[in-house]
Structure formats: C-alpha cells, structure tokens
C-alpha cells in the first residue's frame, strides 16, 4: 500500500511491504548498493532506501539517479542499523518518474541563502527550511479556523474587489475598469464606480456581525504601499474576527486566547519543524513561544508607553512624542527590554487611528488596542467600533470621507446599533513570529512586493 513518509517513520511498520513516492535529496553508491534519501514533503526527515545492484533496472536507471529526480519505490520496511534512523526501506523496485538534469538542477546538497532561493519560488519548497515553513503555515491556518469554529464563530467570505477604503490611507490597487476590460469606448466604470483590491474585510465583516453575532474572515488583502522592509508585503492574508455585543476588554481577551491557542498548537503538532527553526533559524525560539503561551500579557496605555519611551536612555531613529504612531523600534524596545513579554497597548490618539474606532470619554483617544510581541512588534491590531451614529458621522467628515458613499455602513448604526469590536491579525506576521524567519518574504509561498512578483 502507498504511504506517506511521515507515516512510515511514525508508525515504523517493520516487515511490511509498502510503496512510497518522493524526490531524491541525495544518493550515495557503495559496494553493490545505492543509498537513496527520499523525501515526499510530508515531514522534515528523509526515508533511506537501499537499492541493491541486483535490481533489473539498476544499471539503466538507478545508477543514473541524481538529486531532484522523482521516484516511486516499492519495498520492505526493515529496522535500520544506521545511527539517526530507526527504519529503512529495502527496495524491490525503483521507478524513476521524472529525471532532473544534475548539471542544471540548482538545489544541490549545500546551504543556499534565502535571497538566492527567493529567486526560484517554484523550487524553494523542496528545501528543508522552506518546506518546514509550509507545513507550519498550514498547521497555523488549520488551528485558526479550529479556534473560531470551536467558539461558534461563522466564517464570512468578504469581497476581494471593494469600493470602500477601510484604512482611509488610499493605498489601494485600483481595478482596471476601462474600455480595455469592458469593451466600451466611453470608458464607463465596470462596477459603476471606482473599485480596488481590498485592504481589509472588516467593514463587510461588521455587516454580518450585526446580524449573526460573532464572525470572522480569513482571506487575502492588498496594500499598494511602496515599502521594501522585511516586514511588508503587497499581498498578504488577514484574519479578522468581528463580535457583536463585545467591548474592547472582550476583544483583547479573545485576541490573547487566539494567539496562545495557535502557538501552542504549532508547538505540539510540528515538533520536528519547530526544532529545525530553533536550531538553525532563531536560537531559543521554542522557549520564547512557550513563554508567550504560559505568561500573562502585560497591559499599558499609549500615554504610559510614550512616557516610558521618553524616560529611557535608548536612542531611537524615530523621535518619540505624544500623538505619533509607535514605530517598530519603539514596540520592540517595550516588549524586549522593558516588559520582556507580549504587551497590549490601548487608548491611542484619535488623530492617528481610522474613523471607525470608538472615541473615548476624553475626546482625544480611541478604544484601540495593539498586541506587541518580541522580535516583531505589532502582531494584532484592533478596536471597539464606534456604534454612535452622530459621533461616527462627525469622525468621517473630519477624515474627509464622503458619508454618502458609506451610507450602508451608517445604516448599521441607524438600525439596531450595538457595541461591537474586532481585530486584524496579519497571518504572515504570525508565521514569521512562529518560525523565527528574518524576512516576511520567506513565510508566504509566492511573495509580492514592489518590483517583485515571481510565478
């Protein structure tokens, strides 16, 4: 029977005849045997296959096998006398499914830089590190959906093409709706108005939260921001829960529980991959993540955070004063040097936050919260939404937003408004934190950044 290599290494079915498929990582010839290291992507470890010279196609095929070739192997599982492996597969047949030219195959057995691998997004998942990232990313995705489903949340698929700019920053990719697409010489708008790729599904998620209670979205978002940092992408995935009858405190509690849940799930279910990251990518990664899972998050207001930053001896590239948005260097200083643990910062100045955040009683700050983690800075950003019609309309006018264009959003406050809140978690930021990778381009299969869109 066909088996995945992860199952063979886990169950160790000694004495059984099995069939495996995979790709050759390395081959070593000695005496009358060839030792083939085969990997099928199901786990980090390879399965050693011993191919005897007596096999009928040994000279014709097996002797010519090289790194990158794909094979189907049938054989008997036996205990292995070799160090570092418990079982091996003694081949009764080896079929080469696809050849890989050794002269041109770029992934030979040596260390390759992530920058080099980035130039070949179509092959880099075959490497140990990027394969491990893919498995952990998949597990985190599963855990996020499991977390919300266990708590009765309904998943809502919000539109990728939208006519509303949630963040109000104008950094949207415009959808081409001219005659090039519509075939109309007068260049009439395809949707009747200007549209762009979504920067967030939050506003549409609010629609469903105020009808169904608790909902969440998990989908791609796009930012036309000309940023080349190791923390930014032009296309990325966002998790955005939205809860009716939920204030800021309720919001913070859910976000904290979710982070702890998914981190613990990755540690428990991806131990081999996590050990690779801990050993080769970020020393002490597992201990850092366990610290997040086990410890309470610190909590501080934005004003108190600014005071601590101003009182420090640290020289920051970006000056600190009340009313500015905290930069990554400020966030990391607070989490890594002051509190030494994840930190929730609340009550930001209204002037630096979007129009939909609820204004606090002081009239200067809003009921917003960011969760900051060591090594990354902000990983979650959220708020209680402004449920008061008059206050929301005033905020929109101050922000220069045409209230008529958002009449549907204001209707949510006209008809049965309730306190509600939500947050956004950039999925790639989460994967970056869990894997310890230094650049966000390594934790998404096909990164899109300014001037770069492979495959």
mmCIF file with all atom_site columns, C-alpha atoms in Angstrom, residues 333-443:
data_model
loop_
_atom_site.group_PDB
_atom_site.id
_atom_site.type_symbol
_atom_site.label_atom_id
_atom_site.label_alt_id
_atom_site.label_comp_id
_atom_site.label_asym_id
_atom_site.label_entity_id
_atom_site.label_seq_id
_atom_site.pdbx_PDB_ins_code
_atom_site.Cartn_x
_atom_site.Cartn_y
_atom_site.Cartn_z
_atom_site.occupancy
_atom_site.B_iso_or_equiv
_atom_site.pdbx_formal_charge
_atom_site.auth_seq_id
_atom_site.auth_comp_id
_atom_site.auth_asym_id
_atom_site.auth_atom_id
_atom_site.pdbx_PDB_model_num
ATOM 1   C CA . UNK A 1 333 ? 12.025  48.120 22.915 1.00 0.00 ? 333 UNK A CA 1
ATOM 2   C CA . UNK A 1 334 ? 8.911   47.921 25.086 1.00 0.00 ? 334 UNK A CA 1
ATOM 3   C CA . UNK A 1 335 ? 8.454   44.164 24.605 1.00 0.00 ? 335 UNK A CA 1
ATOM 4   C CA . UNK A 1 336 ? 12.095  43.069 24.573 1.00 0.00 ? 336 UNK A CA 1
ATOM 5   C CA . UNK A 1 337 ? 13.756  45.400 27.079 1.00 0.00 ? 337 UNK A CA 1
ATOM 6   C CA . UNK A 1 338 ? 11.082  46.906 29.328 1.00 0.00 ? 338 UNK A CA 1
ATOM 7   C CA . UNK A 1 339 ? 8.398   44.233 29.816 1.00 0.00 ? 339 UNK A CA 1
ATOM 8   C CA . UNK A 1 340 ? 10.221  41.202 28.352 1.00 0.00 ? 340 UNK A CA 1
ATOM 9   C CA . UNK A 1 341 ? 6.901   39.658 27.307 1.00 0.00 ? 341 UNK A CA 1
ATOM 10  C CA . UNK A 1 342 ? 3.986   40.316 24.962 1.00 0.00 ? 342 UNK A CA 1
ATOM 11  C CA . UNK A 1 343 ? 2.367   43.683 25.588 1.00 0.00 ? 343 UNK A CA 1
ATOM 12  C CA . UNK A 1 344 ? -1.099  45.108 24.901 1.00 0.00 ? 344 UNK A CA 1
ATOM 13  C CA . UNK A 1 345 ? -1.137  48.869 24.277 1.00 0.00 ? 345 UNK A CA 1
ATOM 14  C CA . UNK A 1 346 ? -4.518  50.616 24.395 1.00 0.00 ? 346 UNK A CA 1
ATOM 15  C CA . UNK A 1 347 ? -6.130  54.039 24.026 1.00 0.00 ? 347 UNK A CA 1
ATOM 16  C CA . UNK A 1 348 ? -4.263  55.542 21.087 1.00 0.00 ? 348 UNK A CA 1
ATOM 17  C CA . UNK A 1 349 ? -4.707  59.166 19.934 1.00 0.00 ? 349 UNK A CA 1
ATOM 18  C CA . UNK A 1 350 ? -7.780  59.515 17.734 1.00 0.00 ? 350 UNK A CA 1
ATOM 19  C CA . UNK A 1 351 ? -5.802  61.551 15.190 1.00 0.00 ? 351 UNK A CA 1
ATOM 20  C CA . UNK A 1 352 ? -3.633  58.582 14.156 1.00 0.00 ? 352 UNK A CA 1
ATOM 21  C CA . UNK A 1 353 ? -6.367  55.958 14.012 1.00 0.00 ? 353 UNK A CA 1
ATOM 22  C CA . UNK A 1 354 ? -9.102  55.204 11.444 1.00 0.00 ? 354 UNK A CA 1
ATOM 23  C CA . UNK A 1 355 ? -12.551 56.782 11.599 1.00 0.00 ? 355 UNK A CA 1
ATOM 24  C CA . UNK A 1 356 ? -14.394 53.660 12.753 1.00 0.00 ? 356 UNK A CA 1
ATOM 25  C CA . UNK A 1 357 ? -12.704 53.366 16.168 1.00 0.00 ? 357 UNK A CA 1
ATOM 26  C CA . UNK A 1 358 ? -14.811 54.338 19.185 1.00 0.00 ? 358 UNK A CA 1
ATOM 27  C CA . UNK A 1 359 ? -13.924 57.705 20.732 1.00 0.00 ? 359 UNK A CA 1
ATOM 28  C CA . UNK A 1 360 ? -13.175 57.511 24.459 1.00 0.00 ? 360 UNK A CA 1
ATOM 29  C CA . UNK A 1 361 ? -14.756 59.825 27.014 1.00 0.00 ? 361 UNK A CA 1
ATOM 30  C CA . UNK A 1 362 ? -11.678 62.091 26.991 1.00 0.00 ? 362 UNK A CA 1
ATOM 31  C CA . UNK A 1 363 ? -12.426 63.014 23.370 1.00 0.00 ? 363 UNK A CA 1
ATOM 32  C CA . UNK A 1 364 ? -8.738  62.631 22.463 1.00 0.00 ? 364 UNK A CA 1
ATOM 33  C CA . UNK A 1 365 ? -8.174  58.893 22.383 1.00 0.00 ? 365 UNK A CA 1
ATOM 34  C CA . UNK A 1 366 ? -9.981  55.890 20.916 1.00 0.00 ? 366 UNK A CA 1
ATOM 35  C CA . UNK A 1 367 ? -10.720 52.413 22.260 1.00 0.00 ? 367 UNK A CA 1
ATOM 36  C CA . UNK A 1 368 ? -7.988  50.781 20.218 1.00 0.00 ? 368 UNK A CA 1
ATOM 37  C CA . UNK A 1 369 ? -5.562  48.026 21.120 1.00 0.00 ? 369 UNK A CA 1
ATOM 38  C CA . UNK A 1 370 ? -2.381  46.600 19.624 1.00 0.00 ? 370 UNK A CA 1
ATOM 39  C CA . UNK A 1 371 ? -0.707  43.399 20.772 1.00 0.00 ? 371 UNK A CA 1
ATOM 40  C CA . UNK A 1 372 ? 3.067   43.645 20.514 1.00 0.00 ? 372 UNK A CA 1
ATOM 41  C CA . UNK A 1 373 ? 5.411   40.665 20.661 1.00 0.00 ? 373 UNK A CA 1
ATOM 42  C CA . UNK A 1 374 ? 9.214   40.414 20.987 1.00 0.00 ? 374 UNK A CA 1
ATOM 43  C CA . UNK A 1 375 ? 11.075  40.263 17.696 1.00 0.00 ? 375 UNK A CA 1
ATOM 44  C CA . UNK A 1 376 ? 8.155   41.502 15.613 1.00 0.00 ? 376 UNK A CA 1
ATOM 45  C CA . UNK A 1 377 ? 6.417   44.433 17.263 1.00 0.00 ? 377 UNK A CA 1
ATOM 46  C CA . UNK A 1 378 ? 2.733   44.723 16.397 1.00 0.00 ? 378 UNK A CA 1
ATOM 47  C CA . UNK A 1 379 ? 1.128   41.394 15.529 1.00 0.00 ? 379 UNK A CA 1
ATOM 48  C CA . UNK A 1 380 ? -2.537  42.202 16.277 1.00 0.00 ? 380 UNK A CA 1
ATOM 49  C CA . UNK A 1 381 ? -4.367  45.500 15.860 1.00 0.00 ? 381 UNK A CA 1
ATOM 50  C CA . UNK A 1 382 ? -7.978  46.065 16.810 1.00 0.00 ? 382 UNK A CA 1
ATOM 51  C CA . UNK A 1 383 ? -10.568 48.287 18.417 1.00 0.00 ? 383 UNK A CA 1
ATOM 52  C CA . UNK A 1 384 ? -14.065 48.709 19.684 1.00 0.00 ? 384 UNK A CA 1
ATOM 53  C CA . UNK A 1 385 ? -16.029 50.144 16.779 1.00 0.00 ? 385 UNK A CA 1
ATOM 54  C CA . UNK A 1 386 ? -17.894 53.449 17.009 1.00 0.00 ? 386 UNK A CA 1
ATOM 55  C CA . UNK A 1 387 ? -21.550 52.455 17.420 1.00 0.00 ? 387 UNK A CA 1
ATOM 56  C CA . UNK A 1 388 ? -22.922 56.018 17.922 1.00 0.00 ? 388 UNK A CA 1
ATOM 57  C CA . UNK A 1 389 ? -24.257 57.411 14.639 1.00 0.00 ? 389 UNK A CA 1
ATOM 58  C CA . UNK A 1 390 ? -23.610 61.097 15.362 1.00 0.00 ? 390 UNK A CA 1
ATOM 59  C CA . UNK A 1 391 ? -20.048 60.511 16.565 1.00 0.00 ? 391 UNK A CA 1
ATOM 60  C CA . UNK A 1 392 ? -19.234 58.269 13.606 1.00 0.00 ? 392 UNK A CA 1
ATOM 61  C CA . UNK A 1 393 ? -20.599 60.792 11.102 1.00 0.00 ? 393 UNK A CA 1
ATOM 62  C CA . UNK A 1 394 ? -18.511 63.542 12.688 1.00 0.00 ? 394 UNK A CA 1
ATOM 63  C CA . UNK A 1 395 ? -15.364 61.404 12.546 1.00 0.00 ? 395 UNK A CA 1
ATOM 64  C CA . UNK A 1 396 ? -15.938 60.564 8.898  1.00 0.00 ? 396 UNK A CA 1
ATOM 65  C CA . UNK A 1 397 ? -16.411 64.216 7.960  1.00 0.00 ? 397 UNK A CA 1
ATOM 66  C CA . UNK A 1 398 ? -13.217 65.155 9.856  1.00 0.00 ? 398 UNK A CA 1
ATOM 67  C CA . UNK A 1 399 ? -11.358 62.439 7.916  1.00 0.00 ? 399 UNK A CA 1
ATOM 68  C CA . UNK A 1 400 ? -12.641 63.807 4.604  1.00 0.00 ? 400 UNK A CA 1
ATOM 69  C CA . UNK A 1 401 ? -14.786 60.744 3.881  1.00 0.00 ? 401 UNK A CA 1
ATOM 70  C CA . UNK A 1 402 ? -17.929 61.120 1.775  1.00 0.00 ? 402 UNK A CA 1
ATOM 71  C CA . UNK A 1 403 ? -20.637 59.906 4.151  1.00 0.00 ? 403 UNK A CA 1
ATOM 72  C CA . UNK A 1 404 ? -22.986 59.306 1.230  1.00 0.00 ? 404 UNK A CA 1
ATOM 73  C CA . UNK A 1 405 ? -20.585 56.695 -0.148 1.00 0.00 ? 405 UNK A CA 1
ATOM 74  C CA . UNK A 1 406 ? -20.753 54.890 3.191  1.00 0.00 ? 406 UNK A CA 1
ATOM 75  C CA . UNK A 1 407 ? -24.487 55.216 3.796  1.00 0.00 ? 407 UNK A CA 1
ATOM 76  C CA . UNK A 1 408 ? -24.718 51.425 4.100  1.00 0.00 ? 408 UNK A CA 1
ATOM 77  C CA . UNK A 1 409 ? -22.126 51.498 6.890  1.00 0.00 ? 409 UNK A CA 1
ATOM 78  C CA . UNK A 1 410 ? -24.021 54.264 8.699  1.00 0.00 ? 410 UNK A CA 1
ATOM 79  C CA . UNK A 1 411 ? -27.229 52.239 8.377  1.00 0.00 ? 411 UNK A CA 1
ATOM 80  C CA . UNK A 1 412 ? -25.676 49.703 10.730 1.00 0.00 ? 412 UNK A CA 1
ATOM 81  C CA . UNK A 1 413 ? -25.821 52.472 13.369 1.00 0.00 ? 413 UNK A CA 1
ATOM 82  C CA . UNK A 1 414 ? -29.296 53.653 12.377 1.00 0.00 ? 414 UNK A CA 1
ATOM 83  C CA . UNK A 1 415 ? -30.956 50.267 12.687 1.00 0.00 ? 415 UNK A CA 1
ATOM 84  C CA . UNK A 1 416 ? -30.288 48.331 15.867 1.00 0.00 ? 416 UNK A CA 1
ATOM 85  C CA . UNK A 1 417 ? -26.763 49.501 16.645 1.00 0.00 ? 417 UNK A CA 1
ATOM 86  C CA . UNK A 1 418 ? -24.871 47.653 19.385 1.00 0.00 ? 418 UNK A CA 1
ATOM 87  C CA . UNK A 1 419 ? -21.376 47.853 20.871 1.00 0.00 ? 419 UNK A CA 1
ATOM 88  C CA . UNK A 1 420 ? -19.090 45.690 18.759 1.00 0.00 ? 420 UNK A CA 1
ATOM 89  C CA . UNK A 1 421 ? -15.387 45.153 18.254 1.00 0.00 ? 421 UNK A CA 1
ATOM 90  C CA . UNK A 1 422 ? -12.818 43.227 16.293 1.00 0.00 ? 422 UNK A CA 1
ATOM 91  C CA . UNK A 1 423 ? -9.187  42.963 15.317 1.00 0.00 ? 423 UNK A CA 1
ATOM 92  C CA . UNK A 1 424 ? -6.896  42.074 12.472 1.00 0.00 ? 424 UNK A CA 1
ATOM 93  C CA . UNK A 1 425 ? -4.032  39.601 12.560 1.00 0.00 ? 425 UNK A CA 1
ATOM 94  C CA . UNK A 1 426 ? -1.632  39.588 9.633  1.00 0.00 ? 426 UNK A CA 1
ATOM 95  C CA . UNK A 1 427 ? -1.176  35.872 9.004  1.00 0.00 ? 427 UNK A CA 1
ATOM 96  C CA . UNK A 1 428 ? 2.350   36.261 7.611  1.00 0.00 ? 428 UNK A CA 1
ATOM 97  C CA . UNK A 1 429 ? 3.365   38.234 10.719 1.00 0.00 ? 429 UNK A CA 1
ATOM 98  C CA . UNK A 1 430 ? 2.156   35.278 12.780 1.00 0.00 ? 430 UNK A CA 1
ATOM 99  C CA . UNK A 1 431 ? 4.067   32.742 10.664 1.00 0.00 ? 431 UNK A CA 1
ATOM 100 C CA . UNK A 1 432 ? 7.141   34.979 10.879 1.00 0.00 ? 432 UNK A CA 1
ATOM 101 C CA . UNK A 1 433 ? 6.907   35.024 14.678 1.00 0.00 ? 433 UNK A CA 1
ATOM 102 C CA . UNK A 1 434 ? 6.362   31.252 14.977 1.00 0.00 ? 434 UNK A CA 1
ATOM 103 C CA . UNK A 1 435 ? 9.166   30.226 12.590 1.00 0.00 ? 435 UNK A CA 1
ATOM 104 C CA . UNK A 1 436 ? 11.733  32.846 13.608 1.00 0.00 ? 436 UNK A CA 1
ATOM 105 C CA . UNK A 1 437 ? 12.364  33.768 9.978  1.00 0.00 ? 437 UNK A CA 1
ATOM 106 C CA . UNK A 1 438 ? 14.021  37.147 9.481  1.00 0.00 ? 438 UNK A CA 1
ATOM 107 C CA . UNK A 1 439 ? 12.134  38.193 6.347  1.00 0.00 ? 439 UNK A CA 1
ATOM 108 C CA . UNK A 1 440 ? 8.413   38.002 5.704  1.00 0.00 ? 440 UNK A CA 1
ATOM 109 C CA . UNK A 1 441 ? 9.079   37.035 2.074  1.00 0.00 ? 441 UNK A CA 1
ATOM 110 C CA . UNK A 1 442 ? 10.128  33.593 3.334  1.00 0.00 ? 442 UNK A CA 1
ATOM 111 C CA . UNK A 1 443 ? 6.810   32.764 5.016  1.00 0.00 ? 443 UNK A CA 1
#
